[in-house]
Each structure stands twice: as C-alpha cells, then as structure tokens.
Short mmCIF file of C-alpha atoms in Angstrom, two decimals:
data_model
loop_
_atom_site.label_atom_id
_atom_site.label_comp_id
_atom_site.label_asym_id
_atom_site.label_seq_id
_atom_site.Cartn_x
_atom_site.Cartn_y
_atom_site.Cartn_z
CA MET D 1 216.90 79.43 38.76
CA LYS D 2 213.76 79.14 36.65
CA ASN D 3 212.75 81.79 34.12
CA VAL D 4 209.23 83.23 34.04
CA LEU D 5 208.06 85.40 31.17
CA TYR D 6 206.05 88.08 32.96
CA ILE D 7 203.65 89.79 30.53
CA THR D 8 202.20 93.01 31.87
CA TYR D 9 201.02 95.83 29.63
CA TYR D 10 202.11 98.61 32.00
CA PHE D 11 205.60 98.72 33.49
CA PRO D 12 207.84 101.62 34.60
CA PRO D 13 208.31 104.31 33.55
CA SER D 14 204.53 104.03 33.12
CA GLY D 15 202.89 105.15 36.35
CA GLY D 16 199.55 104.51 37.98
CA SER D 17 198.20 101.93 40.40
CA GLY D 18 198.22 99.13 37.82
CA VAL D 19 202.02 99.21 37.61
CA GLN D 20 202.76 98.46 41.26
CA ARG D 21 201.92 94.73 41.34
CA GLY D 22 204.14 93.88 38.40
CA LEU D 23 206.96 96.12 39.61
CA LYS D 24 207.01 94.66 43.12
CA PHE D 25 206.67 91.01 42.06
CA SER D 26 209.52 91.42 39.58
CA LYS D 27 211.57 93.15 42.26
CA TYR D 28 211.44 90.23 44.71
CA LEU D 29 210.88 87.07 42.64
CA SER D 30 214.58 86.33 42.25
CA GLU D 31 214.84 85.95 46.05
CA PHE D 32 212.58 82.90 45.71
CA GLY D 33 214.20 81.11 42.82
CA TRP D 34 212.50 82.76 39.85
CA ASN D 35 214.09 85.07 37.29
CA PRO D 36 211.44 87.36 35.77
CA ILE D 37 211.72 88.43 32.15
CA ILE D 38 209.35 91.32 31.49
CA LEU D 39 207.36 91.93 28.33
CA CYS D 40 205.43 95.19 28.31
CA ALA D 41 204.14 97.85 25.94
CA ASP D 42 206.56 100.65 25.13
CA SER D 43 205.56 103.45 27.50
CA ARG D 44 206.67 106.14 25.03
CA PHE D 45 203.53 105.50 22.99
CA LEU D 46 201.06 105.22 25.86
CA LYS D 47 198.66 107.90 27.04
CA GLN D 48 199.51 107.03 30.61
CA PRO D 49 201.10 109.07 33.40
CA LYS D 50 204.86 108.60 33.60
CA ASP D 51 206.69 107.99 36.86
CA PHE D 52 210.41 107.85 36.11
CA SER D 53 211.21 107.52 39.80
CA LEU D 54 209.93 103.93 39.63
CA LEU D 55 212.83 103.01 37.35
CA GLN D 56 215.06 103.18 40.44
CA GLU D 57 213.35 99.98 41.61
CA VAL D 58 213.96 98.14 38.35
CA SER D 59 217.17 96.14 38.76
CA LYS D 60 219.79 96.63 36.05
CA SER D 61 219.98 92.84 35.78
CA LEU D 62 216.25 92.57 35.01
CA SER D 63 215.51 91.77 31.35
CA VAL D 64 212.76 94.13 30.16
CA TYR D 65 211.44 93.89 26.60
CA ARG D 66 209.24 96.72 25.38
CA SER D 67 207.25 96.38 22.16
CA PHE D 68 205.55 99.06 20.11
CA THR D 69 201.83 99.68 20.27
CA PHE D 70 199.41 102.36 19.19
CA ASP D 71 197.40 103.64 22.11
CA VAL D 72 193.89 104.26 20.81
CA ASN D 73 193.29 106.62 23.72
CA TRP D 74 195.14 109.30 21.74
CA LEU D 75 192.54 108.94 18.99
CA PHE D 76 189.70 108.87 21.51
CA LYS D 77 190.96 112.11 23.02
CA ILE D 78 190.48 113.79 19.63
CA PHE D 79 186.96 112.37 19.29
CA TRP D 80 186.03 113.51 22.81
CA GLY D 81 187.41 116.96 22.06
CA LEU D 82 185.15 117.08 18.99
CA ARG D 83 182.24 115.86 21.15
CA LEU D 84 182.02 112.65 19.14
CA SER D 85 181.76 110.31 22.15
CA GLY D 86 179.30 108.15 20.19
CA ILE D 87 182.11 107.14 17.83
CA VAL D 88 184.29 106.20 20.79
CA GLN D 89 181.57 104.02 22.26
CA TYR D 90 180.89 102.35 18.91
CA LEU D 91 184.56 101.49 18.43
CA GLN D 92 184.87 100.17 21.98
CA HIS D 93 181.84 97.93 21.59
CA HIS D 94 182.31 96.68 18.02
CA LEU D 95 185.97 96.77 17.12
CA PHE D 96 188.03 96.37 20.29
CA VAL D 97 187.09 93.19 22.18
CA PRO D 98 187.88 92.73 25.02
CA ASP D 99 189.64 96.12 25.17
CA ILE D 100 191.50 98.61 23.02
CA GLU D 101 194.87 97.09 23.98
CA ILE D 102 194.15 94.19 21.62
CA ILE D 103 196.04 96.32 19.07
CA TRP D 104 199.23 95.43 20.97
CA LEU D 105 198.99 91.65 20.41
CA PRO D 106 200.66 91.38 16.95
CA PHE D 107 203.62 93.41 18.23
CA ALA D 108 203.71 91.38 21.44
CA ARG D 109 203.76 88.07 19.54
CA ARG D 110 206.70 89.27 17.47
CA LYS D 111 208.57 90.23 20.63
CA ILE D 112 207.75 86.89 22.28
CA ARG D 113 209.35 85.02 19.37
CA GLU D 114 212.44 87.15 19.87
CA ILE D 115 212.50 86.50 23.62
CA LEU D 116 212.17 82.76 23.20
CA LYS D 117 215.21 82.71 20.93
CA ILE D 118 217.25 84.33 23.70
CA HIS D 119 215.83 82.83 26.90
CA ARG D 120 214.68 79.40 28.03
CA ILE D 121 211.23 80.10 29.48
CA ASP D 122 209.80 77.68 32.05
CA LEU D 123 206.53 79.49 32.76
CA VAL D 124 204.47 82.42 31.50
CA PHE D 125 202.67 84.78 33.88
CA ILE D 126 200.16 87.23 32.35
CA SER D 127 198.61 90.02 34.39
CA GLY D 128 195.52 92.09 33.59
CA PRO D 129 193.87 94.49 33.08
CA PRO D 130 194.06 95.18 30.25
CA PHE D 131 192.82 91.68 29.47
CA SER D 132 193.81 91.37 25.81
CA PRO D 133 197.31 90.12 26.76
CA MET D 134 195.70 87.11 28.45
CA ILE D 135 194.75 85.88 24.97
CA LEU D 136 198.48 85.35 24.40
CA GLY D 137 198.56 82.53 26.96
CA LYS D 138 196.84 79.91 24.81
CA TRP D 139 198.83 81.02 21.75
CA ILE D 140 202.12 80.49 23.64
CA LYS D 141 200.99 77.17 25.10
CA ASP D 142 199.81 75.79 21.74
CA ARG D 143 202.85 77.00 19.84
CA TYR D 144 205.68 76.47 22.34
CA ASN D 145 204.20 74.07 24.91
CA ILE D 146 204.92 76.44 27.81
CA PRO D 147 202.36 76.53 30.66
CA TYR D 148 200.90 79.85 31.71
CA ILE D 149 199.26 81.43 34.76
CA LEU D 150 196.78 84.30 34.61
CA ASP D 151 196.82 87.07 37.21
CA TYR D 152 193.60 89.04 37.75
CA ARG D 153 194.15 92.48 39.27
CA ASP D 154 190.52 93.24 38.43
CA ASP D 155 187.46 91.53 36.95
CA TRP D 156 187.21 90.84 33.22
CA SER D 157 183.78 89.96 31.84
CA LEU D 158 182.24 90.05 35.32
CA GLY D 159 183.74 93.42 36.22
CA GLN D 160 182.25 96.61 37.55
CA SER D 161 183.11 98.50 34.36
CA ARG D 162 180.95 96.06 32.38
CA LEU D 163 178.12 96.60 34.87
CA ASP D 164 178.38 100.39 34.84
CA ASN D 165 178.51 100.60 31.02
CA PRO D 166 176.94 97.39 29.69
CA PRO D 167 178.25 96.58 26.19
CA PRO D 168 176.02 95.08 23.45
CA TYR D 169 175.12 91.39 23.59
CA LYS D 170 177.52 90.43 20.77
CA PHE D 171 180.37 92.09 22.62
CA GLN D 172 179.46 90.27 25.85
CA ARG D 173 179.28 86.91 24.09
CA LYS D 174 182.68 87.29 22.43
CA ASP D 175 184.15 88.78 25.60
CA LYS D 176 183.02 85.80 27.68
CA HIS D 177 184.27 83.35 25.04
CA LEU D 178 187.75 84.89 25.03
CA GLU D 179 187.93 84.81 28.80
CA SER D 180 186.69 81.22 28.88
CA LEU D 181 189.44 80.08 26.47
CA ALA D 182 192.10 81.91 28.43
CA LEU D 183 190.95 80.45 31.75
CA GLU D 184 190.39 76.90 30.57
CA ASN D 185 193.86 76.55 29.11
CA ALA D 186 195.66 78.25 32.02
CA GLU D 187 197.56 76.04 34.42
CA HIS D 188 196.55 78.23 37.33
CA VAL D 189 194.92 81.58 38.10
CA THR D 190 195.90 84.10 40.76
CA VAL D 191 193.48 86.83 41.84
CA VAL D 192 193.70 89.88 44.10
CA ILE D 193 190.54 89.17 46.08
CA LYS D 194 188.80 86.00 47.25
CA THR D 195 185.49 87.11 45.71
CA TYR D 196 186.92 86.41 42.25
CA ILE D 197 187.47 82.77 43.24
CA GLU D 198 183.78 82.42 44.07
CA ASP D 199 182.85 84.11 40.78
CA PHE D 200 185.02 81.83 38.64
CA VAL D 201 183.83 78.64 40.28
CA LYS D 202 180.22 79.76 39.92
CA ASN D 203 180.43 80.93 36.30
CA TYR D 204 182.84 78.45 34.70
CA SER D 205 182.20 74.73 35.05
CA PHE D 206 185.86 73.85 34.43
CA MET D 207 187.13 76.08 37.26
CA ASN D 208 187.60 74.86 40.82
CA ASN D 209 189.22 76.11 44.01
CA GLU D 210 192.37 74.08 43.38
CA LYS D 211 193.05 76.09 40.22
CA LEU D 212 192.72 79.45 41.98
CA THR D 213 194.84 81.29 44.53
CA ALA D 214 194.15 84.69 46.09
CA ILE D 215 197.25 86.86 46.49
CA PRO D 216 196.20 90.38 47.46
CA ASN D 217 197.89 93.64 46.65
CA GLY D 218 200.02 95.08 49.38
CA TYR D 219 202.66 97.61 50.31
CA ASP D 220 206.44 97.63 49.95
CA GLU D 221 208.23 98.38 53.19
CA ALA D 222 211.12 99.78 51.13
CA ASP D 223 208.82 102.58 49.94
CA PHE D 224 208.55 103.78 53.53
CA TYR D 225 212.22 103.47 54.50
CA GLN D 226 213.17 106.36 52.25
CA ILE D 227 210.57 108.74 53.63
CA VAL D 228 211.70 110.86 56.55
CA THR D 229 208.53 111.94 58.28
CA PRO D 230 209.00 114.77 60.78
CA PRO D 231 207.23 114.53 64.15
CA TYR D 232 203.53 115.21 63.76
CA ILE D 233 202.68 118.85 64.26
CA GLN D 234 199.06 119.90 64.09
CA THR D 235 198.41 122.87 61.83
CA ASN D 236 195.42 125.17 61.57
CA LYS D 237 193.78 122.87 58.99
CA MET D 238 192.76 119.24 59.16
CA ARG D 239 194.43 117.89 56.05
CA ILE D 240 192.47 115.11 54.32
CA VAL D 241 194.17 113.35 51.40
CA PHE D 242 192.64 111.22 48.66
CA PRO D 243 195.02 109.89 45.97
CA GLY D 244 193.05 108.37 43.13
CA ALA D 245 190.62 108.78 40.27
CA LEU D 246 186.98 109.77 40.50
CA TYR D 247 184.80 108.71 37.57
CA ASP D 248 181.53 106.98 36.56
CA ARG D 249 179.63 106.02 39.70
CA ARG D 250 182.55 107.13 41.88
CA HIS D 251 181.19 110.61 42.38
CA PRO D 252 181.81 112.01 45.89
CA ALA D 253 178.37 113.64 46.23
CA PRO D 254 177.58 111.87 49.55
CA ILE D 255 180.76 113.26 51.11
CA TRP D 256 180.14 116.74 49.74
CA LYS D 257 176.56 116.71 51.09
CA ALA D 258 177.79 115.58 54.50
CA LEU D 259 180.48 118.26 54.66
CA LEU D 260 178.16 121.02 53.51
CA SER D 261 175.55 120.08 56.10
CA LEU D 262 178.18 120.46 58.83
CA VAL D 263 179.30 123.80 57.38
CA ASN D 264 175.72 125.09 57.08
CA GLU D 265 175.03 124.06 60.67
CA LYS D 266 178.19 125.98 61.64
CA ARG D 267 179.65 122.88 63.29
CA VAL D 268 182.64 122.88 60.96
CA ASN D 269 184.62 125.88 59.81
CA PRO D 270 185.47 125.45 56.08
CA ASN D 271 188.68 127.41 56.68
CA SER D 272 189.89 124.61 58.98
CA ILE D 273 189.56 121.70 56.52
CA SER D 274 191.69 120.98 53.47
CA ILE D 275 190.77 118.07 51.20
CA GLU D 276 193.45 117.25 48.63
CA ILE D 277 192.44 115.05 45.67
CA ILE D 278 195.53 113.84 43.85
CA GLY D 279 195.45 112.31 40.38
CA ASN D 280 194.05 112.76 36.90
CA ASN D 281 190.67 114.21 37.83
CA PHE D 282 188.42 116.79 36.24
CA SER D 283 186.84 119.57 38.29
CA SER D 284 183.76 119.40 36.04
CA PHE D 285 183.16 115.87 37.37
CA VAL D 286 184.38 116.25 40.96
CA PHE D 287 182.18 119.33 41.59
CA ARG D 288 179.29 118.28 39.35
CA GLY D 289 176.06 119.36 40.98
CA PHE D 290 177.95 121.52 43.48
CA GLU D 291 179.32 124.19 41.16
CA LYS D 292 177.85 127.04 43.21
CA GLU D 293 179.01 125.77 46.59
CA VAL D 294 181.72 128.26 47.51
CA ALA D 295 182.47 126.58 50.85
CA LEU D 296 183.13 123.24 49.13
CA LYS D 297 185.58 124.73 46.66
CA GLN D 298 187.17 126.47 49.61
CA MET D 299 187.84 123.10 51.23
CA VAL D 300 188.59 120.90 48.19
CA SER D 301 191.61 121.27 45.92
CA LEU D 302 192.62 119.14 42.90
CA HIS D 303 196.26 118.22 42.33
CA PRO D 304 197.93 116.47 39.38
CA TYR D 305 199.25 112.92 39.37
CA LEU D 306 202.23 112.50 41.70
CA PRO D 307 205.12 110.04 41.45
CA HIS D 308 204.47 107.07 43.72
CA SER D 309 207.10 108.06 46.29
CA LYS D 310 205.69 111.59 46.50
CA ALA D 311 202.17 110.25 46.88
CA ILE D 312 203.23 108.14 49.87
CA GLU D 313 205.07 111.08 51.37
CA THR D 314 201.95 113.22 50.98
CA MET D 315 199.83 110.55 52.66
CA MET D 316 202.28 110.27 55.57
CA LYS D 317 202.00 114.02 56.23
CA SER D 318 198.19 114.08 56.25
CA ASP D 319 195.86 114.14 59.24
CA LEU D 320 193.29 111.85 57.65
CA LEU D 321 193.18 109.55 54.60
CA LEU D 322 189.96 109.24 52.65
CA LEU D 323 188.80 105.93 51.23
CA PHE D 324 185.80 106.28 48.95
CA SER D 325 184.02 103.64 46.93
CA ALA D 326 180.50 104.15 45.60
CA SER D 327 177.52 101.95 46.31
CA GLY D 328 176.00 99.74 43.65
CA PRO D 329 176.51 96.29 42.12
CA ARG D 330 179.66 94.52 43.38
CA SER D 331 180.56 97.33 45.75
CA GLU D 332 181.26 94.61 48.30
CA ALA D 333 184.15 93.36 46.12
CA VAL D 334 186.03 96.68 46.01
CA LEU D 335 189.50 96.51 47.56
CA PRO D 336 191.76 99.23 46.10
CA GLY D 337 195.48 98.64 46.14
CA LYS D 338 196.17 101.98 47.83
CA LEU D 339 194.29 100.81 50.94
CA PHE D 340 197.25 98.59 51.87
CA GLU D 341 199.51 101.61 51.74
CA TYR D 342 196.96 103.55 53.78
CA ILE D 343 197.09 101.04 56.60
CA ARG D 344 200.88 100.92 56.49
CA CYS D 345 200.95 104.72 56.93
CA GLY D 346 199.06 104.37 60.19
CA ILE D 347 197.16 107.58 59.49
CA PRO D 348 193.50 107.62 60.61
CA ILE D 349 191.21 106.57 57.75
CA LEU D 350 187.71 107.72 56.90
CA GLY D 351 186.25 104.72 55.09
CA VAL D 352 183.22 105.69 53.02
CA THR D 353 182.61 102.25 51.59
CA ASN D 354 180.30 99.24 51.77
CA PRO D 355 180.35 98.28 55.49
CA ASP D 356 179.97 94.61 54.51
CA GLY D 357 182.60 94.71 51.77
CA LEU D 358 186.22 93.60 51.54
CA SER D 359 187.61 97.11 52.17
CA ALA D 360 185.69 97.38 55.43
CA GLU D 361 186.83 93.87 56.39
CA LEU D 362 190.48 94.79 55.89
CA LEU D 363 190.09 98.08 57.78
CA ARG D 364 188.57 96.35 60.82
CA GLU D 365 191.19 93.61 60.71
CA CYS D 366 193.92 96.26 60.99
CA GLY D 367 192.21 98.30 63.71
CA TYR D 368 190.33 100.96 61.72
CA HIS D 369 186.67 101.47 62.54
CA ASN D 370 185.58 104.80 61.01
CA ILE D 371 183.55 103.04 58.32
CA VAL D 372 180.26 104.29 56.91
CA SER D 373 178.12 103.46 53.90
CA PRO D 374 178.25 105.90 50.94
CA ASP D 375 174.43 105.81 51.04
CA ASP D 376 174.34 107.15 54.60
CA VAL D 377 174.92 110.90 54.32
CA ASP D 378 173.91 111.50 57.96
CA GLY D 379 176.31 108.78 59.03
CA ILE D 380 179.12 110.32 57.01
CA SER D 381 178.41 113.66 58.73
CA ARG D 382 178.59 112.01 62.16
CA VAL D 383 181.89 110.26 61.45
CA ILE D 384 183.46 113.40 59.95
CA MET D 385 182.30 115.38 62.98
CA ASP D 386 183.79 112.81 65.36
CA LEU D 387 187.13 112.90 63.57
CA TYR D 388 187.06 116.69 63.32
CA THR D 389 186.46 116.94 67.08
CA LEU D 390 189.38 114.60 67.78
CA TRP D 391 191.56 116.70 65.51
CA GLN D 392 190.51 119.92 67.28
CA ASN D 393 191.43 118.33 70.61
CA GLY D 394 194.77 117.07 69.31
CA SER D 395 193.60 113.47 69.82
CA LEU D 396 193.65 112.16 66.24
CA ARG D 397 196.16 109.36 66.81
CA ARG D 398 198.12 107.17 64.40
CA LEU D 399 197.88 103.40 64.64
CA PRO D 400 200.93 101.26 65.42
CA TYR D 401 202.56 98.96 62.88
CA SER D 402 201.12 95.52 63.70
CA ASP D 403 201.47 91.91 62.55
CA ASN D 404 198.08 92.16 60.83
CA ILE D 405 199.58 94.78 58.55
CA LYS D 406 202.91 93.01 58.02
CA ARG D 407 201.24 90.05 56.31
CA TYR D 408 200.54 92.33 53.33
CA GLU D 409 204.18 93.26 52.72
CA ARG D 410 205.15 92.83 49.06
CA ARG D 411 208.09 90.51 49.74
CA GLU D 412 205.84 88.10 51.65
CA LEU D 413 203.23 88.22 48.89
CA THR D 414 205.90 87.52 46.26
CA LYS D 415 206.95 84.47 48.29
CA GLN D 416 203.36 83.21 47.97
CA LEU D 417 203.46 83.76 44.20
CA ALA D 418 206.74 81.87 43.87
CA TYR D 419 205.14 78.98 45.76
CA VAL D 420 202.39 78.87 43.13
CA PHE D 421 205.00 78.94 40.36
CA ASP D 422 206.89 76.04 41.97
CA LYS D 423 203.77 73.93 42.33
CA VAL D 424 202.74 74.50 38.73
CA ILE D 425 206.16 73.47 37.45
CA TYR D 426 206.99 70.64 39.83
CA ASN D 427 203.62 69.30 41.01
CA PRO D 428 200.65 70.96 39.30
CA SER D 429 198.01 68.85 41.04
CA SER D 430 199.06 69.72 44.58
CA ILE D 431 198.38 73.47 44.73
CA GLU D 432 196.24 74.22 47.76
#
C-alpha cells in the first residue's frame, strides 16, 4: 500500500463544511490502496467550531499529526470588538498573503520533517482553502523529490472572496505569483467543480485539461445509516431549514421581501412557517434592513452551529430545505457541499440560486425543479406560495433515492481520487 501525506489545515475535531472532504477521503482511501497520513493544524488553537462527534469517523489506525499554529482570528476578534476593522483589513492585505494561515507554515515544515523520518511518503496531497499550505508543495518537491497534487475546494486568486473584497494590486500580484508557482510545480490538480478547470486553462499557459480532474463534493451514505427518521407527520408549521453561514453578498433580503409580500397579502400565515437558520450567524446581519418586521422575526429563528450528524438529522426532519446563493460575479460557479447532502435527504428544496449555474444544474439532474433567481423577488414569492400550498394540502412529497444521486457518494468519489493518485505515481502522462 502506498502512503500519501494528506495536508489539510482543518481536520476533526475541527468542525465546519471545510472538514468534510478531508475526513471522508481519509476514511475511504485505504480501500483503494492508499494509506493517508494526515498533517493538520492543532484544533485546540483554532477559532473554529468544534465537532467532537466527527472523531468517531477517524480510524484509530489513521496517523494524524497536528502542529501548533497561532490563529490570527483571535487577534482580529479583539480589533473588531474595538471597532478597529481598518487594522484588520490592513493586516490582511499587507502582511498575510495569501491568507492569515501562512503563519502555520514554519510549524508545518517542522512537522513534515518529523513525518518523513517516520514514514516513507510516495505522494503529497494538499487541500485548500486556506491556500497557504499549497505553498508547501514546491518546498517538499524541491527538498525531498516527492510529487504533489493540489486539491481546490474553492477558488484561490480567482475566487469570489477576492471579487467581493478586492485586495490592493500588490497583494493581487503576489497572490497570483504564489498560486502560479504552486500550480506549475504540481503533478496534478483536483477541483470540486468543472468551472475551475476552464479558469485554470484560460489563466495559466502551463495548465491543460490533462493536468486537471474534477472530483465534486458529495455525501457519505454512512451518515444517513445512523439516523432513524420517524414516518413523516405534518405539523402545524411548515419547517424550512437552512444550515450555513450568511455573510457579505449572501444576504437573504430577496427571500425576506418575498415572504413579507405573501404575509402582507394575507396569502401566508406567519404563524404557520418556521425558518431555522443553523450556524454561526449574526442577527444584526441576517435581519439587516428588516429590523422592524415583526412577522419576519416571528418566522425566522437563528440557531448555533450543530455537530454534523445533528445537522443532517435536523435536515431529515424538515419539510423544506433552503438553498440560497446570491447573484453577482461567478454566481454560476457556486456549488455548496451541503447541496449533495440535501439531495440525499430527498426533502423538497427551494433553490434560490442562479438558474444557469452549477447548483441549478445539479438540482435538475436529481429531479428538483423549484429553482428561482435571487434577483426575482416575485418569482421567489410564486415558488414559496406553490410549496406552501402543497404543504397545506399534505402533498409536499420526498424524492426517491436514485442512481443520479448515488454517483455522488463519498466512497465512489474517493475511488476516483485514488485513480488519480495511481496515475500520477505509475503513469503520470496518462491521466484522462
């Protein structure tokens, strides 16, 4: 069995959506001839939600190395509390390139030296964001002659966060240079969506389709085995669930406007709808511009971050799952990892997203058609009203588990990753 050094900044007991890909790949890789050895930041020092239940999925035989880091977010929290956000922005744009996690690299390098004294490593696999760890790839290759693969769970220099909050030119130039070095020296690159392949080929002359493979996020069937869902019983409220973070351009104003219009027209009773937003969200942002809307606050409730298993259980008990992605640049490339778990649940989905984007494409592929643009408030009202009417009539049906959904199971996706690993090691030029 070959050994792969899997470098991922977040790993259980750290929680959050960014943990799932690394956890699930490491869970199943050994079934396909690869022994993962994990290097991650020590979660004790991270300002990140903890989900200790995820440790149950980490095999006792899995080698996990955790190295110290200082999470600058703790310092930023103090600055924000003192209303010194300008200092935070200055540090982000002038000191921490490409991201604040660059502080981890000296500690990570020390741990890598230790790992290489213990294990024979055949391949290195580095996942981001954060993207600073990807800088380690060239360092390992130059120093130890070990090939590496980069795994993009999100965009780096071409990402939405860079578009929403454009950094200064000097930052962008250095940012692009670091990414270019990391990509050019990588043996291969895996990405979560096919759009990234087009972006890389277009923006980097040394990149081509043969060097890139799209392996999407997915769902783990094992996560659903342990959930005992009682027979569906309709209650006196249509329960709508949204697990996730709302920030920057992701403000749900179009949905709030649509709901309030239905309430004001007396077509919807606010006492009969419950919208549960689960995650690290701030009411000051979620209700911004709607602070005086009593009916909205009557319908919408905020809940803290839930362990992954509890989040899935909550989704399974809902009447309707809400998918929301804002309009704007690159909205067509949004494909949140939770959407795969949505479709596995089989619960009806209200998709407020770009109708021509990847999320809408996946929804239609799996039999979901309640899709409406976030710019179309009237359309959102119509779709909500249609779903509300079905719920009132007891006709809001769940979708069956189909082959279109099964192709996104984590074990199958890990098999695809192992295939890439094999090709890089045994026949690098033949990856298709």
